Short mmCIF file of C-alpha atoms in Angstrom, two decimals:
data_model
loop_
_atom_site.label_atom_id
_atom_site.label_comp_id
_atom_site.label_asym_id
_atom_site.label_seq_id
_atom_site.Cartn_x
_atom_site.Cartn_y
_atom_site.Cartn_z
CA MET D 337 44.55 -24.29 34.07
CA ALA D 338 42.60 -25.05 30.89
CA GLU D 339 44.53 -24.44 27.68
CA PHE D 340 41.38 -23.26 25.88
CA ASP D 341 38.39 -21.24 26.95
CA LEU D 342 36.17 -23.49 24.85
CA VAL D 343 36.60 -26.64 22.78
CA ILE D 344 34.07 -27.70 20.14
CA ARG D 345 34.43 -31.43 19.62
CA GLY D 346 33.38 -33.96 17.03
CA GLY D 347 31.70 -31.76 14.42
CA THR D 348 32.04 -31.68 10.64
CA ILE D 349 33.67 -28.37 9.76
CA ALA D 350 33.02 -26.69 6.44
CA THR D 351 34.54 -23.58 4.90
CA ALA D 352 33.96 -22.15 1.43
CA THR D 353 36.53 -24.60 0.05
CA ASP D 354 36.96 -27.56 2.42
CA THR D 355 35.01 -30.01 4.57
CA PHE D 356 36.76 -31.96 7.32
CA THR D 357 36.40 -33.39 10.81
CA SER D 358 38.24 -31.61 13.61
CA ASP D 359 37.95 -30.18 17.10
CA ILE D 360 38.24 -26.42 17.53
CA GLY D 361 40.12 -24.82 20.40
CA ILE D 362 39.09 -21.25 21.21
CA ARG D 363 41.12 -18.82 23.30
CA ASP D 364 40.55 -15.10 23.90
CA GLY D 365 37.78 -14.95 21.33
CA ARG D 366 39.83 -16.46 18.50
CA ILE D 367 40.37 -19.87 17.00
CA ALA D 368 43.61 -21.09 18.55
CA ALA D 369 43.77 -24.71 17.38
CA LEU D 370 42.28 -27.13 14.87
CA ALA D 371 43.08 -30.77 15.60
CA LEU D 372 41.57 -34.09 16.50
CA GLY D 373 41.41 -35.02 20.18
CA LEU D 374 41.90 -31.55 21.65
CA GLU D 375 41.91 -31.50 25.44
CA GLY D 376 41.94 -28.77 28.03
CA GLY D 377 38.76 -26.82 27.38
CA PHE D 378 37.35 -24.81 30.30
CA LYS D 379 34.04 -25.43 28.53
CA THR D 380 33.19 -27.95 25.82
CA ILE D 381 30.50 -28.33 23.19
CA ASP D 382 29.77 -31.73 21.70
CA ALA D 383 29.06 -31.15 18.00
CA THR D 384 28.89 -34.82 16.99
CA GLY D 385 26.54 -35.25 14.06
CA LYS D 386 26.40 -31.52 13.39
CA PHE D 387 27.95 -29.09 10.93
CA VAL D 388 30.32 -26.48 12.36
CA LEU D 389 30.30 -23.49 10.02
CA PRO D 390 31.51 -19.89 9.99
CA GLY D 391 28.91 -17.59 11.51
CA GLY D 392 26.78 -15.93 8.88
CA ILE D 393 27.55 -12.37 7.79
CA GLU D 394 24.37 -10.51 6.90
CA THR D 395 25.33 -7.54 4.74
CA HIS D 396 21.99 -6.27 3.49
CA CYS D 397 19.52 -5.32 6.20
CA HIS D 398 17.65 -2.20 7.24
CA ILE D 399 17.69 -1.81 11.03
CA ALA D 400 16.62 1.28 12.99
CA GLN D 401 16.58 3.11 9.67
CA GLU D 402 14.21 5.81 8.45
CA SER D 403 13.02 5.63 4.88
CA ALA D 404 13.01 8.71 2.66
CA THR D 405 9.36 9.20 3.65
CA GLY D 406 10.22 9.14 7.35
CA ALA D 407 8.93 5.63 8.15
CA MET D 408 11.08 3.80 10.71
CA THR D 409 11.75 0.09 10.35
CA ALA D 410 10.22 -2.08 13.06
CA ASP D 411 13.51 -3.53 14.32
CA ASP D 412 16.07 -1.65 16.38
CA TYR D 413 19.63 -2.92 16.79
CA TYR D 414 18.60 -5.17 19.66
CA SER D 415 15.68 -7.04 18.06
CA GLY D 416 17.36 -6.99 14.66
CA SER D 417 20.63 -8.45 15.92
CA VAL D 418 18.87 -11.00 18.13
CA SER D 419 16.81 -12.20 15.17
CA ALA D 420 19.96 -12.39 13.04
CA ALA D 421 21.72 -14.43 15.72
CA PHE D 422 18.90 -16.99 15.91
CA GLY D 423 19.31 -17.37 12.15
CA GLY D 424 22.96 -18.39 12.44
CA ASN D 425 24.58 -14.99 11.92
CA SER D 426 27.43 -13.56 13.98
CA THR D 427 27.98 -10.26 12.13
CA ILE D 428 25.59 -7.75 10.59
CA VAL D 429 26.22 -4.79 8.30
CA PRO D 430 23.03 -2.68 8.11
CA PHE D 431 22.67 0.63 6.32
CA ALA D 432 23.28 4.09 7.75
CA ALA D 433 21.13 6.31 5.56
CA GLN D 434 21.97 9.86 4.60
CA HIS D 435 18.89 11.81 3.61
CA ARG D 436 19.15 15.07 1.75
CA GLY D 437 20.54 17.90 3.83
CA GLN D 438 22.30 15.59 6.30
CA THR D 439 26.04 15.40 6.81
CA ILE D 440 27.79 12.04 6.80
CA LYS D 441 29.30 12.85 10.17
CA ASP D 442 25.86 13.30 11.71
CA VAL D 443 24.57 10.11 10.07
CA ILE D 444 27.39 8.03 11.53
CA ARG D 445 26.92 9.58 14.96
CA THR D 446 23.20 8.75 14.84
CA TYR D 447 23.78 5.11 13.95
CA ASP D 448 26.57 4.72 16.50
CA ASP D 449 24.07 5.84 19.13
CA ARG D 450 21.55 3.30 17.87
CA ALA D 451 23.89 0.34 17.46
CA ALA D 452 26.53 0.42 20.20
CA PRO D 453 24.20 0.12 23.23
CA ASN D 454 21.98 -2.50 21.62
CA SER D 455 23.56 -4.92 19.16
CA VAL D 456 24.29 -8.41 20.49
CA LEU D 457 26.42 -9.11 17.40
CA ASP D 458 29.45 -7.47 15.84
CA TYR D 459 28.41 -4.86 13.30
CA SER D 460 29.47 -2.28 10.76
CA TYR D 461 27.55 -0.03 8.38
CA HIS D 462 27.14 0.67 4.70
CA LEU D 463 26.46 4.35 4.13
CA ILE D 464 23.54 5.29 1.91
CA VAL D 465 24.48 8.42 -0.04
CA SER D 466 21.62 10.50 -1.42
CA ASP D 467 23.13 13.99 -1.23
CA PRO D 468 26.62 13.83 -2.79
CA THR D 469 27.70 17.43 -2.29
CA GLU D 470 31.26 18.50 -2.93
CA GLU D 471 31.92 18.43 0.81
CA VAL D 472 30.51 14.92 1.09
CA LEU D 473 32.63 13.64 -1.79
CA ARG D 474 35.90 15.34 -0.91
CA GLU D 475 35.85 15.40 2.90
CA GLU D 476 33.11 13.38 4.55
CA LEU D 477 33.25 10.10 2.61
CA PRO D 478 37.06 9.85 2.98
CA MET D 479 36.57 10.45 6.72
CA ALA D 480 34.10 7.55 6.81
CA PHE D 481 36.53 5.32 4.91
CA GLU D 482 39.23 6.14 7.44
CA ARG D 483 36.82 5.02 10.16
CA GLY D 484 36.58 1.64 8.41
CA ILE D 485 33.21 2.14 6.70
CA THR D 486 34.41 1.05 3.27
CA SER D 487 31.15 0.54 1.39
CA PHE D 488 28.14 2.60 0.55
CA LYS D 489 24.94 2.40 -1.45
CA VAL D 490 23.32 4.62 -4.04
CA PHE D 491 19.90 4.48 -5.70
CA MET D 492 19.07 4.72 -9.38
CA THR D 493 15.38 5.12 -8.48
CA TYR D 494 13.08 6.73 -5.85
CA ASP D 495 12.66 10.49 -6.24
CA LYS D 496 13.97 11.30 -2.76
CA MET D 497 17.01 9.01 -3.00
CA ILE D 498 17.99 8.87 -6.68
CA VAL D 499 21.39 10.11 -7.79
CA SER D 500 21.96 11.27 -11.36
CA ASP D 501 24.37 9.45 -13.65
CA GLU D 502 26.77 12.38 -13.28
CA HIS D 503 26.65 12.15 -9.49
CA MET D 504 27.02 8.39 -9.68
CA LEU D 505 30.23 8.83 -11.67
CA ASP D 506 31.53 11.24 -9.02
CA ILE D 507 30.66 8.75 -6.28
CA LEU D 508 32.28 5.84 -8.13
CA VAL D 509 35.50 7.81 -8.63
CA THR D 510 35.54 8.78 -4.93
CA ALA D 511 35.10 5.13 -4.03
CA ARG D 512 37.86 4.10 -6.43
CA GLU D 513 40.28 6.64 -4.98
CA ASN D 514 39.59 5.55 -1.40
CA GLY D 515 39.35 1.78 -1.78
CA ALA D 516 35.59 1.52 -1.25
CA LEU D 517 32.92 -0.68 -2.80
CA THR D 518 29.77 0.98 -4.13
CA MET D 519 26.45 -0.87 -3.91
CA VAL D 520 23.52 0.10 -6.11
CA HIS D 521 19.78 -0.36 -6.21
CA ALA D 522 19.40 -0.62 -9.97
CA GLU D 523 16.00 0.12 -11.49
CA ASN D 524 15.06 2.61 -14.21
CA ASN D 525 13.19 5.35 -12.38
CA ALA D 526 11.43 6.83 -15.42
CA LEU D 527 10.08 3.48 -16.59
CA ILE D 528 8.70 2.66 -13.14
CA LYS D 529 7.05 6.07 -12.75
CA TRP D 530 5.50 5.78 -16.21
CA MET D 531 4.07 2.36 -15.35
CA VAL D 532 2.78 3.48 -11.94
CA ASP D 533 1.02 6.50 -13.43
CA ARG D 534 -0.72 4.44 -16.11
CA LEU D 535 -1.80 1.71 -13.69
CA ILE D 536 -3.17 4.10 -11.08
CA ALA D 537 -4.97 6.23 -13.70
CA ARG D 538 -6.77 3.13 -14.93
CA GLY D 539 -7.80 1.99 -11.47
CA TYR D 540 -5.29 -0.83 -11.09
CA ASP D 541 -4.21 -0.02 -7.55
CA ALA D 542 -4.38 -3.40 -5.71
CA PRO D 543 -1.14 -4.77 -4.20
CA LYS D 544 -0.65 -7.25 -7.05
CA TYR D 545 -0.09 -4.39 -9.50
CA HIS D 546 3.07 -3.44 -7.63
CA ALA D 547 4.75 -6.36 -9.40
CA VAL D 548 3.50 -5.07 -12.77
CA SER D 549 4.73 -1.53 -12.06
CA HIS D 550 8.38 -2.60 -11.75
CA PRO D 551 9.00 -4.51 -14.99
CA ALA D 552 12.03 -6.74 -15.36
CA SER D 553 13.32 -4.44 -18.09
CA ALA D 554 13.61 -1.61 -15.54
CA GLU D 555 16.15 -3.65 -13.59
CA VAL D 556 17.98 -4.93 -16.65
CA GLU D 557 18.46 -1.48 -18.20
CA ALA D 558 19.70 -0.01 -14.93
CA ILE D 559 22.16 -2.86 -14.39
CA GLN D 560 23.53 -2.43 -17.89
CA ARG D 561 23.85 1.34 -17.37
CA GLY D 562 25.50 0.85 -13.98
CA ILE D 563 28.02 -1.54 -15.50
CA ALA D 564 28.84 1.00 -18.22
CA LEU D 565 29.36 3.81 -15.70
CA ALA D 566 31.45 1.79 -13.22
CA SER D 567 33.57 0.17 -15.90
CA PHE D 568 34.28 3.50 -17.58
CA VAL D 569 35.91 4.81 -14.39
CA GLU D 570 37.32 1.39 -13.35
CA ALA D 571 35.41 1.28 -10.07
CA PRO D 572 33.95 -1.79 -8.34
CA LEU D 573 30.17 -2.00 -8.22
CA LEU D 574 27.84 -4.43 -6.47
CA PHE D 575 24.27 -4.82 -7.72
CA VAL D 576 22.03 -5.67 -4.78
CA HIS D 577 18.83 -7.77 -4.85
CA VAL D 578 19.16 -8.95 -8.45
CA SER D 579 15.81 -10.44 -9.44
CA THR D 580 16.09 -11.15 -13.18
CA ASP D 581 17.91 -13.61 -15.41
CA ALA D 582 18.92 -10.92 -17.91
CA GLY D 583 20.29 -8.72 -15.14
CA ALA D 584 22.36 -11.58 -13.75
CA ARG D 585 23.63 -12.43 -17.23
CA ALA D 586 24.77 -8.84 -17.73
CA ILE D 587 26.75 -9.14 -14.50
CA ALA D 588 28.27 -12.45 -15.64
CA GLU D 589 29.33 -10.95 -18.98
CA ALA D 590 30.93 -7.95 -17.28
CA ARG D 591 32.88 -10.26 -14.98
CA MET D 592 34.05 -12.30 -17.96
CA ASN D 593 35.36 -9.03 -19.39
CA GLY D 594 37.49 -8.48 -16.28
CA GLN D 595 35.31 -5.76 -14.81
CA MET D 596 34.89 -5.35 -11.04
CA ILE D 597 31.18 -6.15 -11.06
CA PHE D 598 29.37 -8.20 -8.42
CA GLY D 599 25.83 -9.37 -7.75
CA GLU D 600 23.54 -10.31 -4.88
CA THR D 601 20.13 -11.93 -4.67
CA CYS D 602 17.73 -12.54 -1.78
CA PRO D 603 15.43 -15.24 -0.37
CA GLN D 604 12.25 -13.55 -1.58
CA TYR D 605 13.32 -13.99 -5.20
CA MET D 606 14.24 -17.64 -4.56
CA PHE D 607 11.16 -18.75 -2.63
CA LEU D 608 8.26 -16.37 -3.38
CA THR D 609 6.55 -15.22 -6.57
CA ALA D 610 4.31 -12.38 -7.72
CA ASP D 611 1.34 -14.69 -7.12
CA ASN D 612 1.84 -14.06 -3.39
CA LEU D 613 0.63 -10.52 -4.00
CA ASP D 614 -2.59 -11.71 -5.63
CA ILE D 615 -4.66 -12.35 -2.52
CA PRO D 616 -7.90 -10.68 -1.35
CA GLY D 617 -7.93 -7.38 0.50
CA THR D 618 -4.69 -5.77 1.59
CA GLU D 619 -2.80 -8.93 2.62
CA GLY D 620 -0.77 -8.64 -0.55
CA THR D 621 0.93 -5.54 0.85
CA LYS D 622 2.99 -7.90 3.01
CA PHE D 623 4.77 -9.01 -0.15
CA CYS D 624 5.48 -5.58 -1.67
CA CYS D 625 9.23 -5.11 -2.12
CA SER D 626 11.44 -3.56 -4.77
CA PRO D 627 12.45 -5.02 -7.10
CA PRO D 628 9.22 -7.03 -6.93
CA LEU D 629 8.73 -10.76 -6.72
CA ARG D 630 8.97 -12.43 -10.13
CA ASP D 631 7.96 -15.98 -11.19
CA LYS D 632 8.88 -19.65 -10.85
CA ALA D 633 11.05 -19.63 -13.99
CA THR D 634 13.15 -16.82 -12.50
CA GLN D 635 13.55 -18.77 -9.25
CA ASP D 636 14.97 -21.72 -11.18
CA VAL D 637 17.48 -19.61 -13.09
CA LEU D 638 18.64 -17.75 -9.97
CA TRP D 639 19.66 -21.09 -8.48
CA ARG D 640 21.84 -21.65 -11.55
CA HIS D 641 23.39 -18.21 -11.18
CA LEU D 642 24.24 -18.94 -7.53
CA ASN D 643 25.97 -22.17 -8.47
CA ALA D 644 27.76 -20.58 -11.40
CA GLY D 645 29.19 -17.81 -9.22
CA THR D 646 27.41 -15.02 -11.12
CA LEU D 647 25.96 -13.80 -7.84
CA GLN D 648 28.44 -13.73 -4.97
CA LEU D 649 26.08 -12.72 -2.17
CA TYR D 650 22.80 -14.03 -0.83
CA SER D 651 21.34 -11.53 1.63
CA SER D 652 18.00 -10.98 3.31
CA ASP D 653 17.31 -7.32 2.44
CA HIS D 654 15.51 -7.38 5.80
CA ALA D 655 13.23 -4.33 5.66
CA PRO D 656 10.69 -4.87 8.46
CA TYR D 657 7.48 -2.87 8.18
CA ARG D 658 4.63 -4.21 10.27
CA TYR D 659 1.22 -4.98 8.79
CA ASP D 660 -0.41 -2.07 10.61
CA GLU D 661 -0.61 1.71 10.62
CA THR D 662 3.10 2.02 11.55
CA GLY D 663 4.19 0.14 8.44
CA LYS D 664 2.39 -1.32 5.46
CA LEU D 665 -0.88 0.47 6.24
CA SER D 666 0.57 3.86 7.17
CA ASN D 667 -1.40 5.45 4.31
CA GLY D 668 -4.73 4.01 5.37
CA PRO D 669 -6.39 0.61 5.72
CA ASN D 670 -6.62 0.06 1.95
CA PRO D 671 -3.69 1.94 0.37
CA PRO D 672 -2.94 1.88 -3.37
CA PHE D 673 0.12 -0.18 -4.15
CA ASN D 674 2.28 2.91 -4.75
CA LYS D 675 1.63 4.13 -1.19
CA VAL D 676 2.79 0.94 0.55
CA ALA D 677 6.10 0.75 2.42
CA ASN D 678 8.38 -1.50 0.38
CA GLY D 679 10.18 -4.36 2.06
CA MET D 680 9.67 -7.50 4.08
CA PRO D 681 11.36 -9.26 7.02
CA GLY D 682 13.74 -12.17 6.60
CA ILE D 683 17.00 -11.76 8.52
CA GLU D 684 16.40 -14.83 10.69
CA LEU D 685 15.33 -17.08 7.81
CA ARG D 686 17.99 -16.08 5.26
CA ALA D 687 20.42 -18.91 5.97
CA PRO D 688 17.91 -21.58 7.11
CA LEU D 689 15.94 -21.19 3.86
CA LEU D 690 19.07 -21.60 1.75
CA PHE D 691 20.25 -24.56 3.82
CA SER D 692 16.91 -26.36 3.64
CA GLU D 693 16.15 -25.74 -0.01
CA GLY D 694 19.76 -25.72 -1.19
CA VAL D 695 22.03 -27.96 0.88
CA ALA D 696 19.41 -30.44 2.11
CA THR D 697 17.99 -30.93 -1.39
CA GLY D 698 21.36 -31.13 -3.14
CA ARG D 699 20.88 -27.95 -5.16
CA ILE D 700 24.08 -26.46 -3.74
CA SER D 701 27.03 -27.85 -1.82
CA LEU D 702 27.71 -27.13 1.83
CA ASN D 703 30.80 -25.20 0.74
CA THR D 704 28.77 -23.01 -1.62
CA PHE D 705 26.38 -22.36 1.26
CA VAL D 706 29.27 -21.11 3.41
CA ALA D 707 30.55 -18.92 0.58
CA LEU D 708 27.14 -17.35 -0.02
CA THR D 709 26.24 -16.77 3.63
CA ALA D 710 29.62 -15.78 5.09
CA SER D 711 32.92 -16.02 3.20
CA ASN D 712 32.12 -13.96 0.12
CA ALA D 713 30.70 -11.15 2.23
CA ALA D 714 33.82 -11.13 4.41
CA ARG D 715 36.01 -10.85 1.32
CA LEU D 716 33.99 -8.21 -0.51
CA PHE D 717 33.49 -6.02 2.55
CA GLY D 718 36.98 -6.05 4.05
CA MET D 719 36.54 -8.51 6.94
CA SER D 720 38.24 -11.66 5.65
CA GLU D 721 41.27 -11.29 7.92
CA ARG D 722 38.95 -11.85 10.89
CA LYS D 723 35.65 -13.31 9.77
CA GLY D 724 33.98 -15.61 7.27
CA SER D 725 36.04 -18.78 7.70
CA ILE D 726 37.24 -21.29 10.26
CA ALA D 727 41.02 -21.07 10.55
CA ILE D 728 43.60 -20.47 13.24
CA GLY D 729 43.73 -16.80 14.21
CA MET D 730 40.23 -15.96 12.99
CA ASP D 731 37.49 -14.63 15.25
CA ALA D 732 35.63 -17.56 16.77
CA ASP D 733 32.42 -16.67 14.94
CA ILE D 734 30.80 -20.05 14.58
CA ALA D 735 27.35 -21.47 13.86
CA ILE D 736 26.68 -25.09 14.76
CA TRP D 737 23.93 -26.52 12.56
CA ASP D 738 21.76 -29.55 13.18
CA PRO D 739 21.24 -30.73 9.57
CA GLU D 740 18.24 -32.89 10.51
CA LYS D 741 16.31 -30.44 12.69
CA LYS D 742 12.79 -29.83 11.34
CA THR D 743 11.21 -26.41 11.74
CA GLN D 744 7.88 -25.03 10.60
CA VAL D 745 8.12 -21.29 9.97
CA THR D 746 5.70 -19.16 11.98
CA ALA D 747 5.63 -15.47 12.76
CA THR D 748 5.47 -16.25 16.48
CA GLY D 749 8.63 -18.32 16.17
CA MET D 750 10.68 -15.42 14.87
CA HIS D 751 12.68 -13.06 17.11
CA ASP D 752 12.24 -9.82 15.17
CA ASN D 753 9.73 -7.12 16.02
CA MET D 754 7.36 -8.08 13.22
CA ASP D 755 3.77 -9.32 13.19
CA TYR D 756 4.16 -11.54 10.13
CA THR D 757 6.67 -13.53 8.09
CA PRO D 758 6.26 -13.89 4.32
CA PHE D 759 7.49 -17.48 4.63
CA GLU D 760 4.71 -18.58 7.02
CA GLY D 761 4.10 -22.33 7.04
CA MET D 762 7.23 -23.45 5.19
CA GLU D 763 8.75 -26.70 6.47
CA LEU D 764 12.53 -26.39 6.78
CA THR D 765 15.22 -29.02 7.30
CA GLY D 766 18.35 -27.89 9.15
CA TRP D 767 18.72 -25.12 11.70
CA PRO D 768 21.55 -23.38 13.61
CA VAL D 769 21.30 -24.57 17.22
CA THR D 770 24.35 -22.80 18.70
CA VAL D 771 25.90 -19.51 17.58
CA LEU D 772 29.14 -17.95 18.81
CA ASN D 773 30.47 -14.42 18.33
CA ARG D 774 34.18 -14.03 19.16
CA GLY D 775 34.00 -17.21 21.24
CA ASN D 776 31.00 -16.06 23.27
CA ILE D 777 27.88 -18.19 23.07
CA ILE D 778 25.13 -15.93 21.74
CA VAL D 779 22.38 -18.49 21.09
CA ASP D 780 22.14 -22.03 22.41
CA GLY D 781 19.29 -24.49 22.63
CA GLY D 782 16.71 -21.94 21.53
CA ALA D 783 17.72 -19.39 24.18
CA LEU D 784 19.50 -16.05 23.91
CA LYS D 785 22.71 -15.96 25.95
CA ALA D 786 24.12 -12.57 24.93
CA GLU D 787 23.82 -9.25 26.68
CA ARG D 788 22.43 -6.18 24.94
CA GLY D 789 25.34 -4.17 23.54
CA ALA D 790 27.80 -7.09 23.48
CA GLY D 791 28.62 -6.54 19.82
CA GLN D 792 31.61 -4.53 18.63
CA PHE D 793 31.99 -2.17 15.69
CA ILE D 794 34.17 -3.77 13.00
CA LYS D 795 36.63 -1.48 11.25
CA ARG D 796 36.73 -2.88 7.73
CA LEU D 797 39.61 -2.89 5.27
CA PRO D 798 39.53 -1.33 1.79
CA PHE D 799 38.09 -3.26 -1.13
CA ASP D 800 40.59 -5.78 -2.56
CA ALA D 801 40.73 -5.54 -6.35
CA THR D 802 43.23 -8.38 -6.73
CA GLY D 803 42.56 -10.48 -9.82
CA PHE D 804 40.67 -7.86 -11.79
CA LEU D 805 42.30 -6.30 -14.83
CA PRO D 806 39.79 -3.90 -16.35
CA THR D 807 40.59 -2.40 -19.71
CA ARG D 808 40.96 1.37 -19.55
CA ALA D 809 38.72 3.31 -21.90
CA PRO D 810 40.72 5.20 -24.54
CA GLU D 811 39.06 8.44 -23.49
CA MET D 812 40.55 7.97 -20.01
CA THR D 813 44.03 6.98 -21.26
CA GLN D 814 46.59 9.78 -21.70
CA ALA D 815 48.19 8.07 -24.68
CA THR D 816 44.92 8.25 -26.60
CA ASN D 817 43.12 11.28 -25.12
CA PHE D 818 45.70 13.91 -26.07
CA GLY D 819 47.37 13.81 -22.63
CA ALA D 820 44.39 14.64 -20.41
CA LYS D 821 44.94 13.28 -16.87
CA LEU D 822 41.50 12.24 -15.60
CA PHE D 823 42.55 9.88 -12.80
#
């Protein structure tokens, strides 16, 4: 009888900290052995000449999710998870969105019904909280945390999603008390609305003006305000899709001050610019996302922030809206920029883009690549005891990469339910050729091997605040606030 269900032989293994040559023995969905010359595999994979990496963990994607306006994303949990798998991912954490008037219990039930029968990969959710009633804060969010949904997102913009600063403080304290991590879309709502109104009134309604309507200062101010709020109540806060140098620097300074502040950026800000919006007709709508695309100088500085550790996560923000009446053109064939669904696809290309333009060019190390695409997400979102690394006892979530494989990006080559890719025509070096989830081969040789619904819900652990020593504000300290107990 074979000692292992599967042995991966001859590959170069990399984690967030180490690179070494070893075989991997897998038993019952977990890594059971790391050694040279392993024998006894019921099945074997020859990984000679390839990199054997932890499966990617995609923690910012919108799948089978309605927007506040009622528009549904193009991908369900089947097409979304399949596309993620072909991009080297073995776990996804999409959003489960609460819209105003909905209970958290109903939201979770809805997304369970969407995910469980369809996802080919393991999954969890981040809650989106837009209606933080007393019942939500005191009863429903703690219930979700008990279920293992230990992160949620709030918005500082969008009229139908925005939470006030007062509500944000309530949410941050609830997260702090229950060991959760809050994520935030940080843009100044008033500044954006003021810009949109002036642009539209003057006839500047083409897609390219979307980039003008969301100035960099809107993001920077909101990040600074978010840091002030979270730090005042000693709560962790993750700023998603950071697109500016000044915003990233504010995050870096907060971290230097011991505050529990984290940052994420996305491929669109690394590889596209606002010039992509400046094309004839309505094609520019394909590139409308918020925050908007910036410029080449910002791309260069974001690479430095990734290497410096300012930004811990690199996620796709996959928000698939087709270039037709169901998506980008839902408000007519020539909509003004402020009536275009925001977002673009990218879940399959997230890791290959970073590998090709980062690892293959020497901009980042292979270990940094693993940290940005898997290990940091596992740590921040309570999965590091099972996922995000290659070690004995971990889930056998593995992506085998051919570092020399050449791929030209085309929409027809993607596995999502989209009719375009914003990265059309790019020539990439390196691609994941085999992907495993808990020891099961999901993708191999360009073919899907997984069954619909094979993924499992992952109950995540609370946020780990080890290593952070925030300074308590005197107004929150009993010794200096005349004895008021506020925590």
